[in-house]
Amino acid sequence: MAIGIFYGTDSGNSETISNKLSEKLGGAKVFDVAKASKADFDGFSSVVLVAPTAGAGDLQSDWEEFLGTLSDADFANKTIALVGLGDQDTYSETFAEGIFHIYEKAKAGKVVGFTSTDGYNFEASRSVEGGKFVGLVLDEDNQDDLTDSRIDTWIGEVKGQLS
């Protein structure tokens, strides 16, 4: 079955990342959560959820609205991979916490793609569980030069689990 990529964005970074992921995953279907429906989400058994962090650890507003339409049960039979964007310099104490809010519901399903915190410099993040990020974390503000290699490594790890 095909993979659905769902993103929310204010700056456009999440959309750009989602399109890169789609290409590397062989043409996964991409949805902006501001325009997506619960039926769109329900149409996939594997999803990649891409979310920026708004301000000091908040979920981006389009994601907040879309996530409110979903219940834990909507995640129960899905394989879910999370991608979070954040700014580790400006928001070091709440780095990439946008995906934490999604993870709280997504963990009702099978979450894959946890990644190491090595190579990042931040003080705290609720998106860290068991010493790893709950998904791929990217910092387009301070480490955009590492984005492509981080995506490639992560795709290599999750591609076989998303189907």
Backbone as numpy.savetxt, mean C-alpha at the origin, in Angstrom:
# Nx Ny Nz CAx CAy CAz Cx Cy Cz
-6.59 -15.49 -11.70 -7.44 -14.30 -11.70 -6.55 -13.05 -11.70
-7.04 -12.02 -12.25 -6.29 -10.77 -12.34 -6.09 -10.13 -10.97
-5.14 -9.22 -10.92 -4.83 -8.48 -9.70 -5.37 -7.07 -9.84
-5.99 -6.57 -8.77 -6.47 -5.19 -8.75 -5.55 -4.34 -7.89
-5.20 -3.18 -8.40 -4.39 -2.22 -7.64 -5.30 -1.02 -7.35
-5.42 -0.70 -6.08 -6.27 0.41 -5.64 -5.39 1.44 -4.95
-5.53 2.70 -5.37 -4.71 3.76 -4.79 -5.55 4.99 -4.48
-5.04 5.78 -3.55 -5.58 7.10 -3.27 -4.41 8.06 -3.39
-4.67 9.29 -3.82 -3.56 10.22 -4.01 -4.00 11.67 -3.87
-3.10 12.47 -3.38 -3.27 13.93 -3.38 -2.24 14.57 -4.29
-1.02 14.05 -4.27 0.08 14.64 -5.03 0.31 13.97 -6.38
-0.24 12.78 -6.57 -0.01 12.03 -7.80 1.03 10.92 -7.64
1.78 10.93 -6.54 2.82 9.92 -6.35 2.24 8.50 -6.29
1.14 8.32 -5.59 0.55 6.98 -5.46 0.06 6.46 -6.81
-0.45 7.34 -7.63 -0.88 6.94 -8.97 0.31 6.49 -9.81
1.40 7.25 -9.76 2.60 6.90 -10.49 3.13 5.54 -10.04
3.20 5.35 -8.73 3.68 4.08 -8.17 2.75 2.94 -8.59
1.44 3.16 -8.55 0.47 2.13 -8.93 0.65 1.71 -10.38
0.90 2.66 -11.26 1.12 2.33 -12.67 2.41 1.55 -12.87
3.46 1.88 -12.11 4.71 1.10 -12.17 4.45 -0.33 -11.70
3.71 -0.47 -10.61 3.39 -1.80 -10.09 2.59 -2.61 -11.10
1.63 -1.97 -11.73 0.80 -2.64 -12.74 1.66 -3.20 -13.87
2.57 -2.39 -14.35 3.45 -2.83 -15.43 4.29 -4.03 -15.00
4.83 -3.97 -13.80 5.70 -5.05 -13.31 4.92 -6.31 -12.93
3.63 -6.14 -12.67 2.79 -7.29 -12.36 2.06 -7.82 -13.60
2.46 -7.34 -14.77 1.89 -7.87 -16.00 0.54 -7.30 -16.36
0.32 -6.04 -16.04 -0.92 -5.38 -16.44 -2.06 -5.48 -15.47
-1.76 -5.48 -14.18 -2.83 -5.47 -13.17 -3.72 -4.24 -13.40
-5.00 -4.38 -13.10 -5.96 -3.29 -13.31 -5.84 -2.28 -12.18
-5.75 -1.00 -12.53 -5.52 0.08 -11.57 -6.79 0.89 -11.36
-7.10 1.16 -10.08 -8.29 1.92 -9.70 -7.92 3.06 -8.75
-8.45 4.23 -9.01 -8.36 5.35 -8.06 -9.53 5.16 -7.09
-9.25 5.06 -5.79 -10.33 4.79 -4.84 -11.35 5.92 -4.79
-11.01 7.10 -5.28 -11.97 8.20 -5.34 -13.08 7.90 -6.33
-12.82 6.98 -7.28 -13.79 6.65 -8.32 -14.20 5.18 -8.28
-13.55 4.39 -7.44 -13.81 2.95 -7.40 -15.03 2.63 -6.55
-15.57 1.45 -6.79 -16.72 1.00 -6.01 -16.36 -0.26 -5.24
-17.19 -0.60 -4.30 -17.02 -1.85 -3.56 -17.08 -3.03 -4.53
-17.91 -2.94 -5.55 -18.00 -4.00 -6.56 -16.68 -4.17 -7.31
-16.00 -3.06 -7.59 -14.67 -3.14 -8.22 -13.74 -3.95 -7.33
-13.73 -3.62 -6.05 -12.87 -4.28 -5.08 -13.22 -5.76 -4.95
-14.50 -6.06 -4.90 -14.97 -7.43 -4.75 -14.60 -8.31 -5.94
-14.29 -7.71 -7.08 -13.99 -8.45 -8.29 -12.61 -9.09 -8.33
-11.83 -8.94 -7.27 -10.46 -9.47 -7.27 -10.21 -10.32 -6.03
-9.49 -11.41 -6.22 -9.09 -12.22 -5.06 -7.71 -11.78 -4.54
-6.97 -11.04 -5.38 -5.68 -10.49 -4.98 -5.68 -8.99 -5.28
-5.28 -8.21 -4.26 -5.26 -6.76 -4.43 -3.97 -6.19 -3.87
-3.53 -5.10 -4.50 -2.44 -4.29 -3.99 -3.06 -2.95 -3.63
-2.88 -2.53 -2.40 -3.49 -1.30 -1.90 -2.38 -0.28 -1.64
-2.43 0.83 -2.36 -1.37 1.84 -2.33 -1.91 3.10 -1.68
-1.26 3.51 -0.57 -1.77 4.65 0.18 -0.65 5.57 0.66
-0.80 6.86 0.40 0.11 7.82 1.00 -0.31 8.08 2.44
0.58 8.67 3.19 0.25 9.09 4.54 -0.04 10.58 4.50
-1.17 10.97 5.04 -1.56 12.38 5.08 -1.12 12.97 6.43
-0.38 14.05 6.36 0.03 14.72 7.59 0.77 13.79 8.53
0.46 13.89 9.79 1.17 13.14 10.84 0.50 11.80 11.11
0.58 10.89 10.12 0.12 9.53 10.32 -1.31 9.23 9.94
-1.98 10.14 9.26 -3.38 9.92 8.88 -3.51 9.22 7.54
-4.65 8.63 7.33 -4.97 8.01 6.06 -5.45 9.08 5.09
-5.02 8.99 3.86 -5.43 9.93 2.81 -6.96 9.93 2.71
-7.55 11.08 2.47 -9.01 11.26 2.58 -9.82 10.35 1.64
-9.38 10.15 0.40 -10.12 9.26 -0.50 -10.09 7.83 0.02
-8.97 7.43 0.58 -8.86 6.09 1.16 -9.75 5.96 2.38
-9.78 7.01 3.17 -10.62 6.98 4.38 -12.08 6.73 4.00
-12.53 7.41 2.98 -13.92 7.25 2.52 -14.14 5.85 1.93
-13.23 5.40 1.07 -13.38 4.10 0.43 -13.30 2.97 1.46
-12.36 3.05 2.38 -12.19 2.01 3.39 -13.44 1.90 4.25
-14.13 3.02 4.44 -15.37 3.01 5.20 -16.49 2.22 4.54
-16.38 1.97 3.23 -17.40 1.17 2.52 -17.11 -0.32 2.62
-15.94 -0.67 3.14 -15.52 -2.07 3.21 -15.56 -2.58 4.65
-15.90 -3.83 4.80 -15.89 -4.45 6.12 -14.72 -5.44 6.19
-14.43 -5.92 7.37 -13.38 -6.93 7.52 -13.68 -8.13 6.62
-14.96 -8.48 6.50 -15.36 -9.63 5.68 -14.99 -9.46 4.21
-14.93 -8.22 3.73 -14.55 -7.98 2.34 -13.12 -8.37 2.06
-12.31 -8.49 3.11 -10.90 -8.86 2.97 -10.66 -10.35 3.22
-11.63 -11.02 3.82 -11.44 -12.37 4.36 -10.89 -13.39 3.37
-11.30 -13.37 2.15 -10.85 -14.37 1.17 -9.90 -13.79 0.14
-9.22 -12.74 0.51 -8.30 -12.08 -0.42 -6.85 -12.22 0.03
-5.96 -12.14 -0.97 -4.54 -11.96 -0.71 -4.27 -10.47 -0.94
-3.68 -9.82 0.06 -3.52 -8.37 0.05 -2.06 -8.01 0.21
-1.59 -7.12 -0.64 -0.26 -6.55 -0.50 -0.43 -5.04 -0.33
0.31 -4.46 0.60 0.19 -3.04 0.90 1.43 -2.28 0.47
1.20 -1.07 -0.04 2.30 -0.17 -0.39 1.99 1.17 0.24
2.90 1.66 1.07 2.70 2.93 1.75 3.74 3.95 1.35
3.30 5.18 1.22 4.21 6.28 0.94 4.27 7.19 2.15
5.45 7.70 2.44 5.61 8.59 3.58 6.85 9.44 3.45
7.03 10.33 4.39 8.16 11.26 4.44 8.87 11.05 5.77
9.98 10.32 5.74 10.66 9.96 6.97 11.41 11.12 7.62
11.67 12.18 6.90 12.35 13.33 7.50 11.36 14.24 8.23
10.31 14.65 7.55 9.33 15.57 8.14 8.45 14.88 9.17
8.08 13.63 8.90 7.16 12.90 9.78 7.83 11.64 10.35
8.97 11.82 10.96 9.77 10.71 11.48 9.06 9.92 12.57
8.16 10.56 13.31 7.47 9.88 14.41 6.19 9.15 13.98
5.76 9.36 12.73 4.55 8.71 12.21 4.78 8.24 10.77
5.99 7.82 10.48 6.39 7.50 9.12 5.52 6.42 8.47
4.96 6.74 7.33 4.22 5.80 6.48 3.07 5.10 7.21
2.44 5.80 8.13 1.36 5.19 8.89 0.04 5.09 8.13
-0.04 5.65 6.94 -1.26 5.53 6.15 -1.66 4.08 5.95
-0.68 3.20 5.67 -1.04 1.79 5.44 -1.42 1.06 6.72
-1.03 1.60 7.87 -1.45 0.98 9.13 -2.97 0.94 9.22
-3.62 2.03 8.83 -5.09 2.12 8.92 -5.74 1.07 8.02
-5.17 0.85 6.85 -5.70 -0.16 5.93 -5.39 -1.56 6.46
-4.19 -1.74 6.97 -3.77 -3.04 7.51 -4.71 -3.52 8.60
-5.23 -2.61 9.40 -6.13 -2.99 10.49 -7.34 -3.77 9.96
-7.84 -3.43 8.78 -8.94 -4.18 8.17 -8.42 -5.32 7.30
-7.33 -5.05 6.58 -6.81 -6.02 5.61 -6.33 -7.30 6.28
-5.91 -7.24 7.53 -5.37 -8.44 8.17 -6.45 -9.50 8.41
-7.70 -9.20 8.08 -8.74 -10.22 8.08 -8.53 -11.20 6.92
-7.71 -10.77 5.94 -7.34 -11.63 4.82 -5.90 -12.09 4.98
-5.29 -12.48 3.88 -3.88 -12.91 3.89 -3.03 -11.76 3.39
-2.30 -11.12 4.31 -1.44 -10.00 3.94 -0.05 -10.54 3.64
0.48 -10.17 2.48 1.81 -10.59 2.05 2.66 -9.36 1.77
3.97 -9.56 1.71 4.85 -8.48 1.28 5.42 -7.61 2.38
5.52 -8.14 3.59 6.17 -7.40 4.67 7.62 -7.12 4.25
8.16 -5.95 4.61 9.52 -5.60 4.20 10.35 -5.08 5.37
11.63 -5.16 5.20 12.58 -4.74 6.23 12.55 -3.22 6.41
12.84 -2.79 7.62 12.96 -1.36 7.91 14.38 -0.86 7.66
15.28 -1.75 7.28 16.66 -1.36 6.99 16.71 -0.35 5.84
17.56 0.65 5.99 17.72 1.65 4.94 16.82 2.86 5.11
16.00 2.86 6.14 15.12 3.99 6.44 15.60 4.62 7.74
15.33 5.91 7.92 15.74 6.62 9.12 14.52 7.35 9.68
13.84 6.70 10.63 12.64 7.28 11.22 12.60 6.89 12.70
11.79 7.60 13.46 11.70 7.33 14.89 10.65 6.28 15.23
9.48 6.36 14.61 8.39 5.45 14.95 7.42 5.32 13.79
6.72 4.18 13.76 5.66 3.97 12.78 4.78 2.83 13.25
3.47 3.06 13.26 2.53 1.99 13.58 2.44 0.98 12.43
3.08 1.28 11.30 3.11 0.36 10.17 4.21 -0.69 10.29
4.86 -0.73 11.44 5.87 -1.75 11.70 5.26 -2.78 12.65
5.34 -4.04 12.24 4.85 -5.13 13.07 5.91 -6.24 13.05
6.30 -6.69 14.21 7.32 -7.73 14.28 8.64 -7.30 13.67
8.96 -6.01 13.74 10.22 -5.49 13.22 10.24 -5.24 11.72
9.10 -5.44 11.05 9.02 -5.20 9.60 7.85 -4.29 9.28
7.98 -3.59 8.16 6.84 -2.83 7.65 5.78 -3.83 7.19
4.51 -3.48 7.31 3.41 -4.37 6.90 3.24 -4.41 5.38
4.11 -3.75 4.66 4.10 -3.74 3.21 5.34 -3.06 2.69
5.35 -2.76 1.42 6.43 -2.00 0.82 6.25 -0.54 1.21
7.31 0.09 1.70 7.25 1.50 2.07 8.21 2.28 1.19
7.71 3.37 0.63 8.49 4.23 -0.26 8.48 5.66 0.26
9.59 6.35 0.10 9.70 7.75 0.48 10.11 8.53 -0.76
9.11 9.03 -1.47 9.35 9.77 -2.71 9.92 11.16 -2.44
9.86 11.64 -1.20 10.38 12.96 -0.86 11.88 12.93 -0.59
12.37 11.85 -0.01 13.75 11.82 0.44 14.59 10.69 -0.14
13.95 9.63 -0.65 14.69 8.49 -1.18 14.11 8.00 -2.51
13.69 8.93 -3.35 13.09 8.53 -4.62 14.09 7.78 -5.50
15.37 7.96 -5.26 16.39 7.24 -6.02 16.40 5.74 -5.70
15.75 5.34 -4.60 15.69 3.93 -4.21 14.37 3.26 -4.59
13.42 4.05 -5.08 12.08 3.53 -5.37 12.08 2.36 -6.33
12.71 2.51 -7.48 12.65 1.44 -8.49 13.28 0.15 -7.99
14.40 0.23 -7.30 15.03 -1.01 -6.81 14.19 -1.63 -5.69
13.58 -0.80 -4.85 12.72 -1.34 -3.79 11.50 -2.03 -4.39
10.91 -1.42 -5.42 9.76 -2.04 -6.10 10.17 -3.36 -6.73
11.29 -3.39 -7.44 11.73 -4.61 -8.11 11.95 -5.75 -7.11
12.61 -5.45 -6.01 12.86 -6.47 -4.98 11.55 -6.99 -4.42
10.64 -6.06 -4.10 9.35 -6.43 -3.50 8.50 -7.24 -4.47
8.44 -6.81 -5.73 7.67 -7.54 -6.75 8.19 -8.96 -6.86
9.50 -9.12 -6.81 10.08 -10.46 -6.88 9.62 -11.35 -5.74
9.35 -10.74 -4.58 8.92 -11.51 -3.42 7.41 -11.81 -3.43
6.59 -10.87 -3.91 5.14 -11.05 -3.80 4.45 -11.56 -5.06
5.09 -11.46 -6.18 4.42 -11.78 -7.45 3.81 -13.18 -7.45
4.51 -14.16 -6.94 4.00 -15.53 -6.91 2.88 -15.73 -5.91
2.76 -14.83 -4.94 1.72 -14.96 -3.92 0.41 -14.27 -4.35
0.53 -13.34 -5.28 -0.64 -12.65 -5.82 -1.06 -13.35 -7.10
-2.25 -13.88 -7.14 -2.67 -14.57 -8.37 -4.16 -14.51 -8.54
